Amino acid sequence: MELTFYFPSDPAMLFQDDRNRGIDAVPHLLEELERRGARVRRIDPLKLSAEQRIEEYTKATIPAIYKKYEVRTIFGTNRRSACLFGLQVPALVVRPTPGAVGDTYPHRERPDTIVTIRDFLSNALANPASEQGAQG
């Protein structure tokens, strides 16, 4: 499993809302997945240019298109896509194998259901054989 985690070097930037629910546990959960063999890349979006951040966001939206869930208003607004991507709202892109579609977290599955990064990581650690949410 390959994971790319977009997280700012200044955590004071993070929104305190449902999109980031459980974000404090994420570094530890990622370390545990690494110990179990997952490859984890960590990217500080503050070190990316605006163009690079849009490029990374564009790659992260591919699973949402295939699997029909919402990420646009998770990571931005209807008028400003990606303005929050990795900065106020950290992002995790998961691929079970290289080149697979995978998944992006957090995302909205139903009008009132946000699946967070912590939700995915907790499920992946509890059910390692299923790689929940990362089938592509």
PDB file of C-alpha atoms in Angstrom:
ATOM      1  CA  MET A   1       0.000   0.000   0.000  1.00  0.00           C
ATOM      2  CA  GLU A   2       1.233   3.483  -0.897  1.00  0.00           C
ATOM      3  CA  LEU A   3       0.071   6.531   1.050  1.00  0.00           C
ATOM      4  CA  THR A   4       0.779  10.202   0.412  1.00  0.00           C
ATOM      5  CA  PHE A   5       0.041  12.464   3.368  1.00  0.00           C
ATOM      6  CA  TYR A   6      -0.252  16.215   2.812  1.00  0.00           C
ATOM      7  CA  PHE A   7       0.163  18.009   6.125  1.00  0.00           C
ATOM      8  CA  PRO A   8       1.406  21.543   6.882  1.00  0.00           C
ATOM      9  CA  SER A   9       4.549  22.112   8.932  1.00  0.00           C
ATOM     10  CA  ASP A  10       2.453  24.601  10.927  1.00  0.00           C
ATOM     11  CA  PRO A  11      -0.420  22.584  12.485  1.00  0.00           C
ATOM     12  CA  ALA A  12      -1.903  25.810  13.900  1.00  0.00           C
ATOM     13  CA  MET A  13      -3.351  26.322  10.392  1.00  0.00           C
ATOM     14  CA  LEU A  14      -5.700  23.329  10.713  1.00  0.00           C
ATOM     15  CA  PHE A  15      -9.445  23.833  10.841  1.00  0.00           C
ATOM     16  CA  GLN A  16     -11.109  22.387  13.915  1.00  0.00           C
ATOM     17  CA  ASP A  17     -14.094  20.733  12.230  1.00  0.00           C
ATOM     18  CA  ASP A  18     -15.383  17.340  11.067  1.00  0.00           C
ATOM     19  CA  ARG A  19     -12.982  17.172   8.133  1.00  0.00           C
ATOM     20  CA  ASN A  20     -10.064  17.030  10.578  1.00  0.00           C
ATOM     21  CA  ARG A  21     -11.736  14.886  13.252  1.00  0.00           C
ATOM     22  CA  GLY A  22      -9.059  12.725  14.899  1.00  0.00           C
ATOM     23  CA  ILE A  23      -6.151  14.341  13.027  1.00  0.00           C
ATOM     24  CA  ASP A  24      -3.962  14.278  16.173  1.00  0.00           C
ATOM     25  CA  ALA A  25      -3.892  10.456  16.012  1.00  0.00           C
ATOM     26  CA  VAL A  26      -2.886  10.319  12.340  1.00  0.00           C
ATOM     27  CA  PRO A  27       0.943  10.556  12.686  1.00  0.00           C
ATOM     28  CA  HIS A  28       0.986   7.586  15.074  1.00  0.00           C
ATOM     29  CA  LEU A  29      -1.379   5.562  12.850  1.00  0.00           C
ATOM     30  CA  LEU A  30       0.773   6.272   9.791  1.00  0.00           C
ATOM     31  CA  GLU A  31       3.883   5.129  11.670  1.00  0.00           C
ATOM     32  CA  GLU A  32       2.120   1.897  12.597  1.00  0.00           C
ATOM     33  CA  LEU A  33       1.157   1.260   8.962  1.00  0.00           C
ATOM     34  CA  GLU A  34       4.781   1.898   7.971  1.00  0.00           C
ATOM     35  CA  ARG A  35       5.925  -0.697  10.488  1.00  0.00           C
ATOM     36  CA  ARG A  36       3.536  -3.118   8.799  1.00  0.00           C
ATOM     37  CA  GLY A  37       5.055  -2.465   5.384  1.00  0.00           C
ATOM     38  CA  ALA A  38       3.118   0.433   3.864  1.00  0.00           C
ATOM     39  CA  ARG A  39       5.059   3.113   1.986  1.00  0.00           C
ATOM     40  CA  VAL A  40       4.250   6.582   3.308  1.00  0.00           C
ATOM     41  CA  ARG A  41       5.284   9.839   1.642  1.00  0.00           C
ATOM     42  CA  ARG A  42       4.837  13.016   3.659  1.00  0.00           C
ATOM     43  CA  ILE A  43       4.482  16.294   1.800  1.00  0.00           C
ATOM     44  CA  ASP A  44       4.402  19.729   3.395  1.00  0.00           C
ATOM     45  CA  PRO A  45       2.133  21.786   1.117  1.00  0.00           C
ATOM     46  CA  LEU A  46       3.665  24.996   2.487  1.00  0.00           C
ATOM     47  CA  LYS A  47       6.811  24.068   0.550  1.00  0.00           C
ATOM     48  CA  LEU A  48       4.904  23.663  -2.736  1.00  0.00           C
ATOM     49  CA  SER A  49       4.186  26.449  -5.175  1.00  0.00           C
ATOM     50  CA  ALA A  50       0.526  27.239  -5.867  1.00  0.00           C
ATOM     51  CA  GLU A  51       0.883  25.466  -9.209  1.00  0.00           C
ATOM     52  CA  GLN A  52       2.388  22.337  -7.589  1.00  0.00           C
ATOM     53  CA  ARG A  53      -0.369  22.276  -4.966  1.00  0.00           C
ATOM     54  CA  ILE A  54      -3.056  22.428  -7.686  1.00  0.00           C
ATOM     55  CA  GLU A  55      -1.276  19.600  -9.531  1.00  0.00           C
ATOM     56  CA  GLU A  56      -1.242  17.438  -6.370  1.00  0.00           C
ATOM     57  CA  TYR A  57      -4.901  18.275  -5.693  1.00  0.00           C
ATOM     58  CA  THR A  58      -5.824  17.313  -9.254  1.00  0.00           C
ATOM     59  CA  LYS A  59      -4.200  13.882  -8.771  1.00  0.00           C
ATOM     60  CA  ALA A  60      -6.003  13.500  -5.445  1.00  0.00           C
ATOM     61  CA  THR A  61      -9.413  14.092  -7.045  1.00  0.00           C
ATOM     62  CA  ILE A  62      -9.173  11.116  -9.430  1.00  0.00           C
ATOM     63  CA  PRO A  63     -10.629   8.592  -6.941  1.00  0.00           C
ATOM     64  CA  ALA A  64     -13.575  10.917  -6.252  1.00  0.00           C
ATOM     65  CA  ILE A  65     -14.423  10.948  -9.942  1.00  0.00           C
ATOM     66  CA  TYR A  66     -14.266   7.154 -10.249  1.00  0.00           C
ATOM     67  CA  LYS A  67     -16.028   6.400  -6.974  1.00  0.00           C
ATOM     68  CA  LYS A  68     -18.473   9.296  -7.019  1.00  0.00           C
ATOM     69  CA  TYR A  69     -17.790  10.956  -3.696  1.00  0.00           C
ATOM     70  CA  GLU A  70     -17.189  14.600  -2.940  1.00  0.00           C
ATOM     71  CA  VAL A  71     -13.828  16.227  -2.267  1.00  0.00           C
ATOM     72  CA  ARG A  72     -14.235  19.642  -3.894  1.00  0.00           C
ATOM     73  CA  THR A  73     -15.889  21.349  -0.914  1.00  0.00           C
ATOM     74  CA  ILE A  74     -13.760  19.331   1.513  1.00  0.00           C
ATOM     75  CA  PHE A  75     -10.569  20.930   0.143  1.00  0.00           C
ATOM     76  CA  GLY A  76     -11.959  24.214  -1.132  1.00  0.00           C
ATOM     77  CA  THR A  77     -15.085  26.046  -2.126  1.00  0.00           C
ATOM     78  CA  ASN A  78     -17.279  25.954  -5.196  1.00  0.00           C
ATOM     79  CA  ARG A  79     -15.415  29.014  -6.495  1.00  0.00           C
ATOM     80  CA  ARG A  80     -11.897  28.197  -5.249  1.00  0.00           C
ATOM     81  CA  SER A  81     -10.932  24.556  -5.687  1.00  0.00           C
ATOM     82  CA  ALA A  82      -7.994  23.292  -3.635  1.00  0.00           C
ATOM     83  CA  CYS A  83      -7.555  26.465  -1.569  1.00  0.00           C
ATOM     84  CA  LEU A  84      -7.555  24.368   1.647  1.00  0.00           C
ATOM     85  CA  PHE A  85      -5.846  21.239   0.242  1.00  0.00           C
ATOM     86  CA  GLY A  86      -3.206  19.967   2.644  1.00  0.00           C
ATOM     87  CA  LEU A  87      -3.125  23.252   4.531  1.00  0.00           C
ATOM     88  CA  GLN A  88      -6.226  23.833   6.650  1.00  0.00           C
ATOM     89  CA  VAL A  89      -7.462  20.356   5.691  1.00  0.00           C
ATOM     90  CA  PRO A  90      -4.742  17.671   5.505  1.00  0.00           C
ATOM     91  CA  ALA A  91      -5.161  15.042   2.798  1.00  0.00           C
ATOM     92  CA  LEU A  92      -4.281  11.367   2.457  1.00  0.00           C
ATOM     93  CA  VAL A  93      -4.110   9.657  -0.930  1.00  0.00           C
ATOM     94  CA  VAL A  94      -4.128   5.865  -0.685  1.00  0.00           C
ATOM     95  CA  ARG A  95      -3.215   3.404  -3.422  1.00  0.00           C
ATOM     96  CA  PRO A  96      -3.294  -0.342  -2.709  1.00  0.00           C
ATOM     97  CA  THR A  97      -0.853  -0.873  -5.604  1.00  0.00           C
ATOM     98  CA  PRO A  98       1.129   1.524  -7.818  1.00  0.00           C
ATOM     99  CA  GLY A  99      -1.096   3.013 -10.489  1.00  0.00           C
ATOM    100  CA  ALA A 100      -4.359   1.938  -8.820  1.00  0.00           C
ATOM    101  CA  VAL A 101      -7.128   4.528  -8.432  1.00  0.00           C
ATOM    102  CA  GLY A 102      -7.253   4.130  -4.651  1.00  0.00           C
ATOM    103  CA  ASP A 103      -8.965   6.704  -2.431  1.00  0.00           C
ATOM    104  CA  THR A 104      -8.575  10.209  -1.053  1.00  0.00           C
ATOM    105  CA  TYR A 105      -9.359  11.210   2.532  1.00  0.00           C
ATOM    106  CA  PRO A 106     -11.187  13.023   3.917  1.00  0.00           C
ATOM    107  CA  HIS A 107     -14.154  12.770   1.586  1.00  0.00           C
ATOM    108  CA  ARG A 108     -17.915  13.110   1.786  1.00  0.00           C
ATOM    109  CA  GLU A 109     -19.859   9.961   0.922  1.00  0.00           C
ATOM    110  CA  ARG A 110     -23.359  11.197   1.710  1.00  0.00           C
ATOM    111  CA  PRO A 111     -24.630  14.646   2.545  1.00  0.00           C
ATOM    112  CA  ASP A 112     -23.881  14.189   6.246  1.00  0.00           C
ATOM    113  CA  THR A 113     -21.055  11.620   6.219  1.00  0.00           C
ATOM    114  CA  ILE A 114     -17.405  12.649   6.119  1.00  0.00           C
ATOM    115  CA  VAL A 115     -14.899   9.784   6.100  1.00  0.00           C
ATOM    116  CA  THR A 116     -11.779  11.161   7.778  1.00  0.00           C
ATOM    117  CA  ILE A 117      -8.129  10.236   7.469  1.00  0.00           C
ATOM    118  CA  ARG A 118      -8.280   8.739  10.957  1.00  0.00           C
ATOM    119  CA  ASP A 119     -11.348   6.661   9.996  1.00  0.00           C
ATOM    120  CA  PHE A 120      -9.476   5.100   7.077  1.00  0.00           C
ATOM    121  CA  LEU A 121      -6.237   4.472   8.999  1.00  0.00           C
ATOM    122  CA  SER A 122      -8.029   2.945  11.991  1.00  0.00           C
ATOM    123  CA  ASN A 123      -9.962   0.594   9.686  1.00  0.00           C
ATOM    124  CA  ALA A 124      -6.834  -0.320   7.705  1.00  0.00           C
ATOM    125  CA  LEU A 125      -4.985  -1.218  10.905  1.00  0.00           C
ATOM    126  CA  ALA A 126      -7.919  -3.194  12.297  1.00  0.00           C
ATOM    127  CA  ASN A 127      -8.517  -5.042   8.993  1.00  0.00           C
ATOM    128  CA  PRO A 128      -5.141  -5.209   7.216  1.00  0.00           C
ATOM    129  CA  ALA A 129      -6.184  -7.875   4.713  1.00  0.00           C
ATOM    130  CA  SER A 130      -9.135  -5.871   3.434  1.00  0.00           C
ATOM    131  CA  GLU A 131      -7.364  -2.498   2.966  1.00  0.00           C
ATOM    132  CA  GLN A 132     -10.780  -0.938   3.466  1.00  0.00           C
ATOM    133  CA  GLY A 133     -11.538   1.998   1.267  1.00  0.00           C
ATOM    134  CA  ALA A 134      -8.413   1.560  -0.840  1.00  0.00           C
ATOM    135  CA  GLN A 135      -9.633  -0.890  -3.424  1.00  0.00           C
ATOM    136  CA  GLY A 136      -9.088   0.545  -6.854  1.00  0.00           C
TER     137      GLY A 136
END
